[in-house]
Amino acid sequence: MADGRAGYGSLAQERPPVNAHDAIVEEFGHLPLGDRLALLEEYHDQRARASLRTQQYPCVNGVLESAAKPRPYEHTQPRHQPPGVEGRAGQRTLVALSVLIGSLSFALFSTYPIFESLRDAIGWSSLQVVLLNASPLLFASVFTLPAANFTQTSTLWEMMMISCTCLMVGTWVSACAVTGSPLEYMLLGQWFLGIAIAVMVPAPAKYAVYWCPKNGRRVTSDVWDKSVLVGMSLPFLVVPAVCGGDGHGKHLGSFLLSRAVFGTAVAAVVVGLKSSVERNAIEEEDEVEFYRASHTQSFWAAALEAARNRDLAALLLPMALTLSVALSFFMLLPFVLSLPPSGLTPLGAGLYLWALAPAGLVGIACVRAKVTFDLDSSRDYKAASLACVAACAGWLAIFAFLLERTSPLQLTMVACLFAASAGASLRVTQQAVLDLAYPVQETTSSAVASAAVLHAGGLVPLASILLTHPFVLDYATDASSPTGVVLSLTGIFWMLLLGAAFA
């Protein structure tokens, strides 16, 4: 591969030269961990730094690789063994990572399909329901950067254990709502879920750097996309059925207890996978030392550098707005389909809306295809991002136009096209952020970008629900309006956000 970061180019079609440090971290995935760790330690030595920092890629490739060959090791095993996705430990770690990411996505989206059930069974207002759904994102946006700093040198398994513990505790705290004070208990449980999400934000980038740096971005991006979207689709089928399916939430307590059992089962699976990975204390120490040596500056200094990156901000802001509109649309869609003339129950809506997640995967495949934007090898993100924003706005406008004029199946098809555009936007954001933030390390840049996206994803739904007064003033309430929320001020608000993102 001629370019060590192929497919991760900048908006300006220019790429800064790769220095020696990043060449060691990214280009030498085929070398044993002991080689990479020793080279990083040598790089941090002042004499080695003076001789290596003037070497630019690709010259540094041969210099460092030849320097690594004769190096003796204090530990022949396991330092001599290269970490890799093809190894047993790497595979088990990847499985645990995908299970946990998918489970967090399932837990986050599990209250979206029962919008009406929460209003009917507990008597909550729409604002309270949306606050319950958005609170994990808001809390995660606040906690992401401190969590990334705290876990900067933690092993992947330590991060996963913290995350699954928070997931388990959060689901059981939410289940305490059956005893009384449902809003307080469920909000507190959602906050634990926000901590679990925040802790896991840097994990895919860590896996890519440590276990498979040669093709780590492709592997972890694919796993992340599939896990999140599968976890997003299952609640639309599972949760309404557990709650009774009719929108009255007569089995809401059973759902909360079932979700707590699910959180416990996920923690048990992660612990089981951890115990099946045969790693000793020396291997874990080497992983910690590798993370420590791979950082050339403090976390907060690197985060500040990423925040000051104008190219990154120019792309991240519009894409964060686009993704937050998409999340708000998905959050309110079951409620929209429950209004006349569709009048679907949560279970009936779920039978249609589970298809949104596969549609997102189709959108990701389309934006990566060579006949479209060839995202994996192209260095032009501007055209791809503009096309994604325009597609989201177009399909949203078509959905609003057809809302009271066609069947739920046809509405779902349009919603799936919107979901495909949103999925493509997500993949463009993933890849562009990692490249535009260079030379900031990916674990830091992903945390900075995720904090911004999560913050927008929490605020926009709250602003949207405050604008649900019907635009057609002949109707007294949303429930009596055949056009519902999308043709209200909320729809106009979403279109304004997408217009600002495109501009």
Coordinates of C-alpha atoms in Angstrom, one line a residue:
M1 CA 0.0 0.0 0.0
A2 CA 1.6 3.2 -1.2
D3 CA -0.1 5.4 1.3
G4 CA -0.2 4.3 4.9
R5 CA -3.5 6.1 5.5
A6 CA -5.0 5.4 2.1
G7 CA -8.7 6.3 2.1
Y8 CA -8.4 8.7 4.9
G9 CA -7.4 11.9 3.0
S10 CA -8.3 15.5 3.8
L11 CA -10.8 17.8 2.3
A12 CA -8.0 19.6 0.6
Q13 CA -6.7 16.4 -1.0
E14 CA -3.4 16.9 0.8
R15 CA -1.8 14.6 3.4
P16 CA 0.8 15.7 5.9
P17 CA 4.0 13.6 5.9
V18 CA 4.0 10.6 8.2
N19 CA 6.6 11.0 10.9
A20 CA 8.6 8.2 12.4
H21 CA 6.4 7.7 15.4
D22 CA 3.3 7.2 13.4
A23 CA 5.1 4.9 11.0
I24 CA 6.0 2.7 13.9
V25 CA 2.4 2.6 15.2
E26 CA 0.6 2.2 11.9
E27 CA 3.0 0.6 9.4
F28 CA 4.6 -2.1 11.4
G29 CA 1.6 -4.3 12.3
H30 CA 3.4 -7.3 10.8
L31 CA 6.2 -7.0 13.4
P32 CA 6.0 -8.6 16.8
L33 CA 4.8 -6.5 19.6
G34 CA 8.2 -6.5 21.2
D35 CA 9.7 -4.9 18.0
R36 CA 7.0 -2.2 17.9
L37 CA 7.3 -1.5 21.7
A38 CA 11.1 -1.3 21.6
L39 CA 11.0 1.0 18.6
L40 CA 8.6 3.3 20.4
E41 CA 10.8 3.3 23.5
E42 CA 13.8 4.1 21.3
Y43 CA 11.8 6.9 19.6
H44 CA 11.1 8.5 22.9
D45 CA 14.9 8.5 23.7
Q46 CA 16.3 12.0 22.8
R47 CA 19.2 10.7 20.7
A48 CA 16.9 8.4 18.7
R49 CA 14.4 11.2 18.3
A50 CA 17.0 13.6 16.9
S51 CA 18.1 11.0 14.3
L52 CA 14.6 9.8 13.3
R53 CA 12.4 12.9 13.3
T54 CA 13.8 14.1 10.0
Q55 CA 13.0 10.9 8.3
Q56 CA 9.8 11.0 6.3
Y57 CA 7.7 8.2 5.0
P58 CA 8.4 6.1 3.0
C59 CA 12.2 6.4 3.9
V60 CA 11.5 5.7 7.5
N61 CA 9.9 2.3 6.6
G62 CA 13.2 0.7 5.6
V63 CA 15.2 2.5 8.3
L64 CA 13.1 1.3 11.2
E65 CA 12.4 -2.1 9.9
S66 CA 16.0 -2.9 9.5
A67 CA 16.7 -1.5 12.9
A68 CA 14.1 -3.8 14.4
K69 CA 15.5 -7.1 13.1
P70 CA 18.5 -7.7 15.3
R71 CA 16.9 -6.4 18.5
P72 CA 17.2 -8.8 21.5
Y73 CA 14.3 -9.3 23.8
E74 CA 14.1 -9.7 27.6
H75 CA 10.9 -11.8 27.1
T76 CA 10.9 -14.2 24.2
Q77 CA 7.3 -15.2 25.0
P78 CA 4.9 -13.5 24.7
R79 CA 6.6 -10.3 23.5
H80 CA 7.8 -12.1 20.4
Q81 CA 4.3 -13.0 19.5
P82 CA 2.6 -10.4 17.2
P83 CA -0.9 -9.4 18.2
G84 CA -3.3 -9.8 15.3
V85 CA -6.9 -10.3 14.4
E86 CA -6.1 -13.7 13.1
G87 CA -4.9 -14.9 16.5
R88 CA -7.2 -16.5 19.1
A89 CA -6.8 -13.6 21.6
G90 CA -7.5 -11.0 18.9
Q91 CA -10.6 -12.9 17.6
R92 CA -12.1 -13.3 21.1
T93 CA -11.4 -9.7 21.9
L94 CA -13.1 -8.6 18.6
V95 CA -16.1 -10.8 19.4
A96 CA -16.4 -9.3 22.9
L97 CA -16.1 -5.8 21.4
S98 CA -18.8 -6.4 18.9
V99 CA -21.2 -8.0 21.4
L100 CA -20.8 -5.1 23.8
I101 CA -21.2 -2.4 21.2
G102 CA -24.3 -4.1 19.8
S103 CA -25.7 -4.5 23.3
L104 CA -25.1 -0.9 24.2
S105 CA -26.9 0.1 20.9
F106 CA -29.8 -2.3 21.8
A107 CA -30.1 -0.8 25.3
L108 CA -30.0 2.8 24.0
F109 CA -32.7 2.2 21.4
S110 CA -34.9 -0.1 23.6
T111 CA -37.1 2.7 24.8
Y112 CA -37.6 4.3 21.3
P113 CA -40.3 1.8 20.0
I114 CA -42.5 2.2 23.1
F115 CA -42.9 6.0 23.0
E116 CA -46.7 5.6 23.3
S117 CA -46.5 2.9 25.9
L118 CA -44.5 5.1 28.2
R119 CA -47.0 8.0 27.8
D120 CA -50.0 5.7 28.3
A121 CA -48.8 3.4 31.1
I122 CA -47.0 6.0 33.2
G123 CA -48.7 9.2 32.1
W124 CA -45.5 10.9 31.0
S125 CA -45.5 13.9 28.6
S126 CA -43.7 13.6 25.3
L127 CA -41.0 15.8 26.6
Q128 CA -40.4 13.4 29.5
V129 CA -40.2 10.4 27.2
V130 CA -37.7 12.2 24.9
L131 CA -35.7 13.3 27.9
L132 CA -35.5 9.6 28.9
N133 CA -34.3 8.7 25.5
A134 CA -31.8 11.5 25.0
S135 CA -30.3 11.6 28.5
P136 CA -27.7 8.8 27.9
L137 CA -26.4 10.7 24.9
L138 CA -26.2 14.0 26.8
F139 CA -24.4 12.3 29.7
A140 CA -22.1 10.4 27.4
S141 CA -21.1 13.6 25.6
V142 CA -20.1 15.2 28.9
F143 CA -18.2 12.1 30.2
T144 CA -16.6 10.9 26.9
L145 CA -13.4 13.0 27.1
P146 CA -12.7 12.4 30.9
A147 CA -13.3 8.7 30.3
A148 CA -11.0 8.6 27.4
N149 CA -8.3 10.4 29.5
F150 CA -8.9 8.0 32.4
T151 CA -8.6 4.9 30.2
Q152 CA -5.8 6.1 27.9
T153 CA -3.4 3.4 29.0
S154 CA -6.1 0.8 30.1
T155 CA -6.3 -2.5 28.3
L156 CA -9.2 -3.2 26.0
W157 CA -10.5 -5.8 28.4
E158 CA -10.4 -3.4 31.3
M159 CA -12.5 -0.9 29.3
M160 CA -15.0 -3.6 28.3
M161 CA -15.4 -4.8 31.9
I162 CA -16.1 -1.2 33.1
S163 CA -18.6 -0.7 30.3
C164 CA -20.5 -4.0 30.8
T165 CA -20.6 -3.4 34.5
C166 CA -22.2 0.1 34.0
L167 CA -24.6 -1.5 31.5
M168 CA -25.6 -4.2 34.0
V169 CA -26.0 -1.7 36.9
G170 CA -27.9 0.8 34.7
T171 CA -30.5 -1.8 33.5
W172 CA -31.1 -3.0 37.1
V173 CA -31.5 0.6 38.4
S174 CA -34.0 1.2 35.6
A175 CA -35.8 -2.0 36.7
C176 CA -36.3 -0.5 40.1
A177 CA -38.9 1.8 38.5
V178 CA -41.5 -1.0 39.1
T179 CA -41.3 -0.1 42.8
G180 CA -42.3 3.6 42.2
S181 CA -40.7 6.9 41.1
P182 CA -40.3 5.6 37.5
L183 CA -38.8 8.8 36.0
E184 CA -36.1 9.1 38.6
Y185 CA -35.1 5.4 38.5
M186 CA -35.2 5.2 34.7
L187 CA -33.2 8.4 34.3
L188 CA -30.6 7.2 36.7
G189 CA -30.3 3.9 34.9
Q190 CA -30.0 5.8 31.6
W191 CA -27.1 7.8 33.0
F192 CA -25.2 4.6 33.8
L193 CA -25.8 3.6 30.2
G194 CA -24.3 6.9 29.2
I195 CA -21.1 6.1 31.2
A196 CA -21.0 2.7 29.5
I197 CA -21.2 4.3 26.1
A198 CA -18.6 7.0 27.0
V199 CA -16.1 4.4 28.2
M200 CA -16.4 2.4 24.9
V201 CA -15.9 5.3 22.5
P202 CA -12.1 4.9 22.1
A203 CA -12.2 1.1 22.2
P204 CA -12.5 0.4 18.4
A205 CA -9.6 2.8 17.7
K206 CA -7.5 1.1 20.4
Y207 CA -8.3 -2.3 18.9
A208 CA -7.3 -1.1 15.4
V209 CA -3.9 0.2 16.6
Y210 CA -3.0 -2.7 18.9
W211 CA -4.4 -5.8 17.3
C212 CA -4.4 -5.2 13.6
P213 CA -2.8 -1.8 12.6
K214 CA -2.4 -2.9 9.0
N215 CA -6.1 -3.1 8.2
G216 CA -7.5 -2.1 11.6
R217 CA -9.7 0.8 10.4
R218 CA -11.5 -1.4 7.9
V219 CA -12.0 -4.3 10.4
T220 CA -13.2 -2.1 13.3
S221 CA -15.3 0.2 11.2
D222 CA -17.2 -2.8 9.7
V223 CA -17.7 -4.4 13.1
W224 CA -18.8 -1.1 14.6
D225 CA -21.3 -0.4 11.8
K226 CA -22.8 -3.9 11.9
S227 CA -23.0 -4.1 15.7
V228 CA -24.6 -0.8 16.2
L229 CA -27.2 -1.2 13.4
V230 CA -28.1 -4.7 14.4
G231 CA -28.5 -3.5 18.0
M232 CA -30.7 -0.7 16.7
S233 CA -33.1 -2.9 14.7
L234 CA -33.8 -5.6 17.3
P235 CA -35.7 -3.4 19.8
F236 CA -38.3 -2.5 17.2
L237 CA -39.2 -6.3 17.0
V238 CA -38.5 -7.4 20.5
V239 CA -39.5 -4.6 22.9
P240 CA -43.1 -3.9 21.8
A241 CA -43.9 -7.6 22.0
V242 CA -42.5 -7.8 25.6
C243 CA -44.5 -4.7 26.6
G244 CA -47.8 -6.2 25.2
G245 CA -47.6 -4.7 21.7
D246 CA -50.8 -2.6 21.9
G247 CA -49.2 0.7 23.1
H248 CA -50.8 0.6 26.6
G249 CA -47.6 -0.8 28.2
K250 CA -49.4 -3.3 30.4
H251 CA -46.2 -5.4 30.7
L252 CA -43.8 -2.5 31.0
G253 CA -42.5 -3.8 34.3
S254 CA -41.7 -7.2 32.6
F255 CA -39.8 -5.3 29.9
L256 CA -37.6 -3.5 32.5
L257 CA -36.9 -6.7 34.3
S258 CA -36.1 -8.5 31.0
R259 CA -33.7 -5.7 30.1
A260 CA -31.9 -6.1 33.4
V261 CA -31.5 -9.8 32.8
F262 CA -30.2 -9.0 29.3
G263 CA -27.6 -6.6 30.8
T264 CA -26.5 -9.3 33.2
A265 CA -26.2 -11.8 30.4
V266 CA -24.1 -9.5 28.3
A267 CA -21.7 -9.0 31.3
A268 CA -21.6 -12.8 31.7
V269 CA -20.7 -13.3 28.0
V270 CA -17.9 -10.7 28.2
V271 CA -16.5 -12.3 31.3
G272 CA -16.7 -15.7 29.7
L273 CA -14.8 -14.5 26.6
K274 CA -12.2 -12.8 28.8
S275 CA -11.6 -16.1 30.7
S276 CA -11.2 -17.9 27.4
V277 CA -8.4 -15.7 26.3
E278 CA -5.1 -17.1 27.6
R279 CA -3.1 -14.0 28.4
N280 CA -0.6 -13.6 31.2
A281 CA 0.4 -10.5 33.2
I282 CA 3.4 -9.8 31.0
E283 CA 1.2 -9.6 27.9
E284 CA -1.2 -7.2 29.6
E285 CA 1.7 -5.2 30.8
D286 CA 3.1 -5.0 27.3
E287 CA -0.3 -3.7 26.0
V288 CA -0.3 -1.0 28.7
E289 CA 3.3 0.0 27.8
F290 CA 2.4 0.1 24.1
Y291 CA -0.5 2.5 24.7
R292 CA 1.7 4.6 26.9
A293 CA 4.6 4.8 24.4
S294 CA 2.3 5.5 21.5
H295 CA 1.2 8.9 22.8
T296 CA 3.6 11.7 22.1
Q297 CA 1.6 14.3 24.1
S298 CA -0.9 14.5 26.9
F299 CA -4.5 13.6 26.2
W300 CA -5.8 17.1 26.9
A301 CA -3.2 18.7 24.7
A302 CA -4.0 16.3 21.9
A303 CA -7.8 16.9 22.4
L304 CA -7.2 20.7 22.3
E305 CA -5.2 20.3 19.1
A306 CA -8.0 18.3 17.5
A307 CA -10.6 20.9 18.6
R308 CA -8.6 23.7 17.0
N309 CA -8.4 21.8 13.7
R310 CA -10.5 24.0 11.3
D311 CA -10.8 21.3 8.6
L312 CA -12.1 18.9 11.2
A313 CA -14.6 21.4 12.6
A314 CA -15.8 22.3 9.0
L315 CA -16.8 18.7 8.4
L316 CA -17.7 17.6 11.9
L317 CA -20.3 20.4 12.6
P318 CA -22.6 19.7 9.6
M319 CA -22.3 16.0 9.9
A320 CA -23.1 16.1 13.6
L321 CA -26.3 18.2 12.8
T322 CA -27.2 15.7 10.1
L323 CA -26.8 12.7 12.4
S324 CA -28.7 14.4 15.2
V325 CA -31.6 15.0 12.8
A326 CA -31.5 11.4 11.8
L327 CA -31.5 10.2 15.4
S328 CA -34.5 12.5 16.2
F329 CA -36.4 11.2 13.3
F330 CA -35.8 7.6 14.4
M331 CA -36.8 8.4 17.9
L332 CA -40.1 10.0 17.0
L333 CA -41.0 7.7 14.0
P334 CA -42.9 5.2 16.1
F335 CA -45.0 8.0 17.6
V336 CA -45.6 9.5 14.1
L337 CA -46.9 6.1 12.8
S338 CA -49.2 5.8 15.8
L339 CA -51.1 8.9 14.7
P340 CA -54.0 8.9 12.3
P341 CA -54.3 7.9 9.5
S342 CA -51.7 5.1 10.0
G343 CA -52.7 4.4 13.6
L344 CA -50.2 1.6 14.1
T345 CA -49.5 0.0 17.5
P346 CA -45.9 -0.2 18.7
L347 CA -45.7 -3.8 17.6
G348 CA -47.2 -3.0 14.2
A349 CA -44.8 -0.1 13.7
G350 CA -41.9 -2.3 14.8
L351 CA -42.7 -4.9 12.0
Y352 CA -41.9 -2.1 9.6
L353 CA -39.2 -0.1 11.3
W354 CA -36.8 -3.0 12.0
A355 CA -35.8 -2.5 8.3
L356 CA -34.2 0.9 9.1
A357 CA -30.9 -0.7 10.3
P358 CA -30.3 -3.0 7.3
A359 CA -31.1 0.1 5.1
G360 CA -28.3 1.9 7.0
L361 CA -25.9 -0.9 6.1
V362 CA -26.9 -0.6 2.4
G363 CA -26.2 3.1 2.6
I364 CA -22.7 2.4 4.0
A365 CA -22.0 -0.1 1.2
C366 CA -23.2 2.4 -1.4
V367 CA -20.9 5.3 -0.2
R368 CA -18.0 2.9 -0.2
A369 CA -18.7 1.5 -3.7
K370 CA -16.3 2.4 -6.5
V371 CA -19.1 3.5 -8.8
T372 CA -20.2 6.2 -6.3
F373 CA -17.6 7.9 -4.0
D374 CA -15.1 5.0 -3.5
L375 CA -14.8 6.1 0.1
D376 CA -12.1 3.5 1.0
S377 CA -9.6 4.9 -1.5
S378 CA -10.8 8.4 -2.4
R379 CA -9.5 11.4 -0.6
D380 CA -12.4 13.7 -1.3
Y381 CA -14.9 13.8 1.5
K382 CA -16.6 17.1 0.6
A383 CA -18.6 15.7 -2.3
A384 CA -19.7 12.6 -0.2
S385 CA -20.7 14.7 2.8
L386 CA -22.7 17.1 0.7
A387 CA -24.5 14.3 -1.1
C388 CA -25.4 12.6 2.2
V389 CA -26.8 15.8 3.7
A390 CA -28.8 16.6 0.5
A391 CA -30.1 13.0 0.4
C392 CA -31.3 13.1 4.0
A393 CA -33.1 16.4 3.4
G394 CA -34.7 15.2 0.2
W395 CA -36.0 11.9 1.7
L396 CA -37.2 13.7 4.8
A397 CA -39.2 16.1 2.7
I398 CA -40.7 13.3 0.6
F399 CA -41.7 11.4 3.8
A400 CA -43.5 14.5 5.1
F401 CA -45.3 15.0 1.8
L402 CA -46.5 11.3 1.8
L403 CA -47.3 11.0 5.4
E404 CA -51.1 11.2 5.1
R405 CA -51.3 10.2 1.5
T406 CA -49.9 6.6 1.4
S407 CA -49.7 3.3 3.2
P408 CA -47.3 2.5 6.1
L409 CA -45.3 0.2 3.9
Q410 CA -44.6 2.9 1.4
L411 CA -43.7 5.3 4.2
T412 CA -41.3 2.7 5.6
M413 CA -39.6 2.4 2.2
V414 CA -39.0 6.2 2.2
A415 CA -37.8 6.1 5.8
C416 CA -35.4 3.3 4.8
L417 CA -34.0 5.5 2.0
F418 CA -33.5 8.2 4.6
A419 CA -31.8 5.6 6.9
A420 CA -29.5 4.7 4.1
S421 CA -28.5 8.3 3.6
A422 CA -28.0 8.6 7.4
G423 CA -25.8 5.4 7.4
A424 CA -23.7 6.8 4.6
S425 CA -23.3 10.0 6.6
L426 CA -22.1 8.1 9.6
R427 CA -19.5 6.2 7.6
V428 CA -18.2 9.5 6.0
T429 CA -17.9 11.0 9.4
Q430 CA -16.1 8.0 10.8
Q431 CA -13.4 8.0 8.1
A432 CA -13.0 11.8 7.6
V433 CA -12.6 12.5 11.3
L434 CA -9.7 10.1 11.7
D435 CA -7.9 11.6 8.8
L436 CA -8.6 15.3 9.3
A437 CA -7.5 15.1 12.9
Y438 CA -4.1 13.7 11.9
P439 CA -1.5 13.7 13.5
V440 CA -3.7 13.5 16.7
Q441 CA -3.9 9.8 17.6
E442 CA -7.2 8.1 16.6
T443 CA -8.2 7.2 20.2
T444 CA -8.2 10.9 21.0
S445 CA -9.7 12.3 17.8
S446 CA -12.5 9.7 17.9
A447 CA -13.3 10.8 21.5
V448 CA -13.4 14.5 20.5
A449 CA -15.6 13.8 17.5
S450 CA -17.9 11.5 19.4
A451 CA -18.4 14.0 22.2
A452 CA -19.6 16.6 19.7
V453 CA -21.9 14.2 17.9
L454 CA -23.4 12.8 21.1
H455 CA -24.0 16.3 22.4
A456 CA -25.9 17.3 19.3
G457 CA -27.7 13.9 19.3
G458 CA -29.0 14.7 22.8
L459 CA -30.0 18.3 22.3
V460 CA -31.7 18.2 18.9
P461 CA -34.4 15.6 20.0
L462 CA -35.2 17.8 23.1
A463 CA -35.5 20.9 20.9
S464 CA -37.6 18.9 18.4
I465 CA -40.2 17.7 20.9
L466 CA -40.6 21.3 22.1
L467 CA -41.8 22.2 18.6
T468 CA -44.4 19.5 18.1
H469 CA -47.3 21.9 18.1
P470 CA -49.1 21.2 14.8
F471 CA -48.3 23.5 12.0
V472 CA -51.9 23.2 10.8
L473 CA -53.6 25.2 13.6
D474 CA -57.1 23.7 13.0
Y475 CA -56.0 20.7 15.2
A476 CA -55.9 21.1 18.9
T477 CA -53.4 18.4 19.7
D478 CA -50.9 16.1 18.0
A479 CA -53.1 13.1 18.6
S480 CA -56.0 14.7 16.6
S481 CA -53.7 15.9 13.8
P482 CA -53.5 13.5 10.8
T483 CA -50.1 15.0 9.8
G484 CA -48.6 14.7 13.3
V485 CA -45.1 15.7 14.3
V486 CA -43.3 15.7 10.9
L487 CA -45.4 18.4 9.3
S488 CA -45.3 20.5 12.5
L489 CA -42.7 23.0 13.5
T490 CA -40.3 20.1 14.2
G491 CA -40.2 19.2 10.5
I492 CA -39.3 22.8 9.6
F493 CA -36.7 22.8 12.4
W494 CA -35.1 19.6 10.9
M495 CA -35.1 21.0 7.4
L496 CA -33.4 24.2 8.7
L497 CA -30.7 22.2 10.4
L498 CA -30.1 20.1 7.3
G499 CA -30.0 23.3 5.2
A500 CA -27.4 24.8 7.6
A501 CA -25.4 21.6 7.4
F502 CA -25.4 21.7 3.6
A503 CA -24.4 25.3 3.5

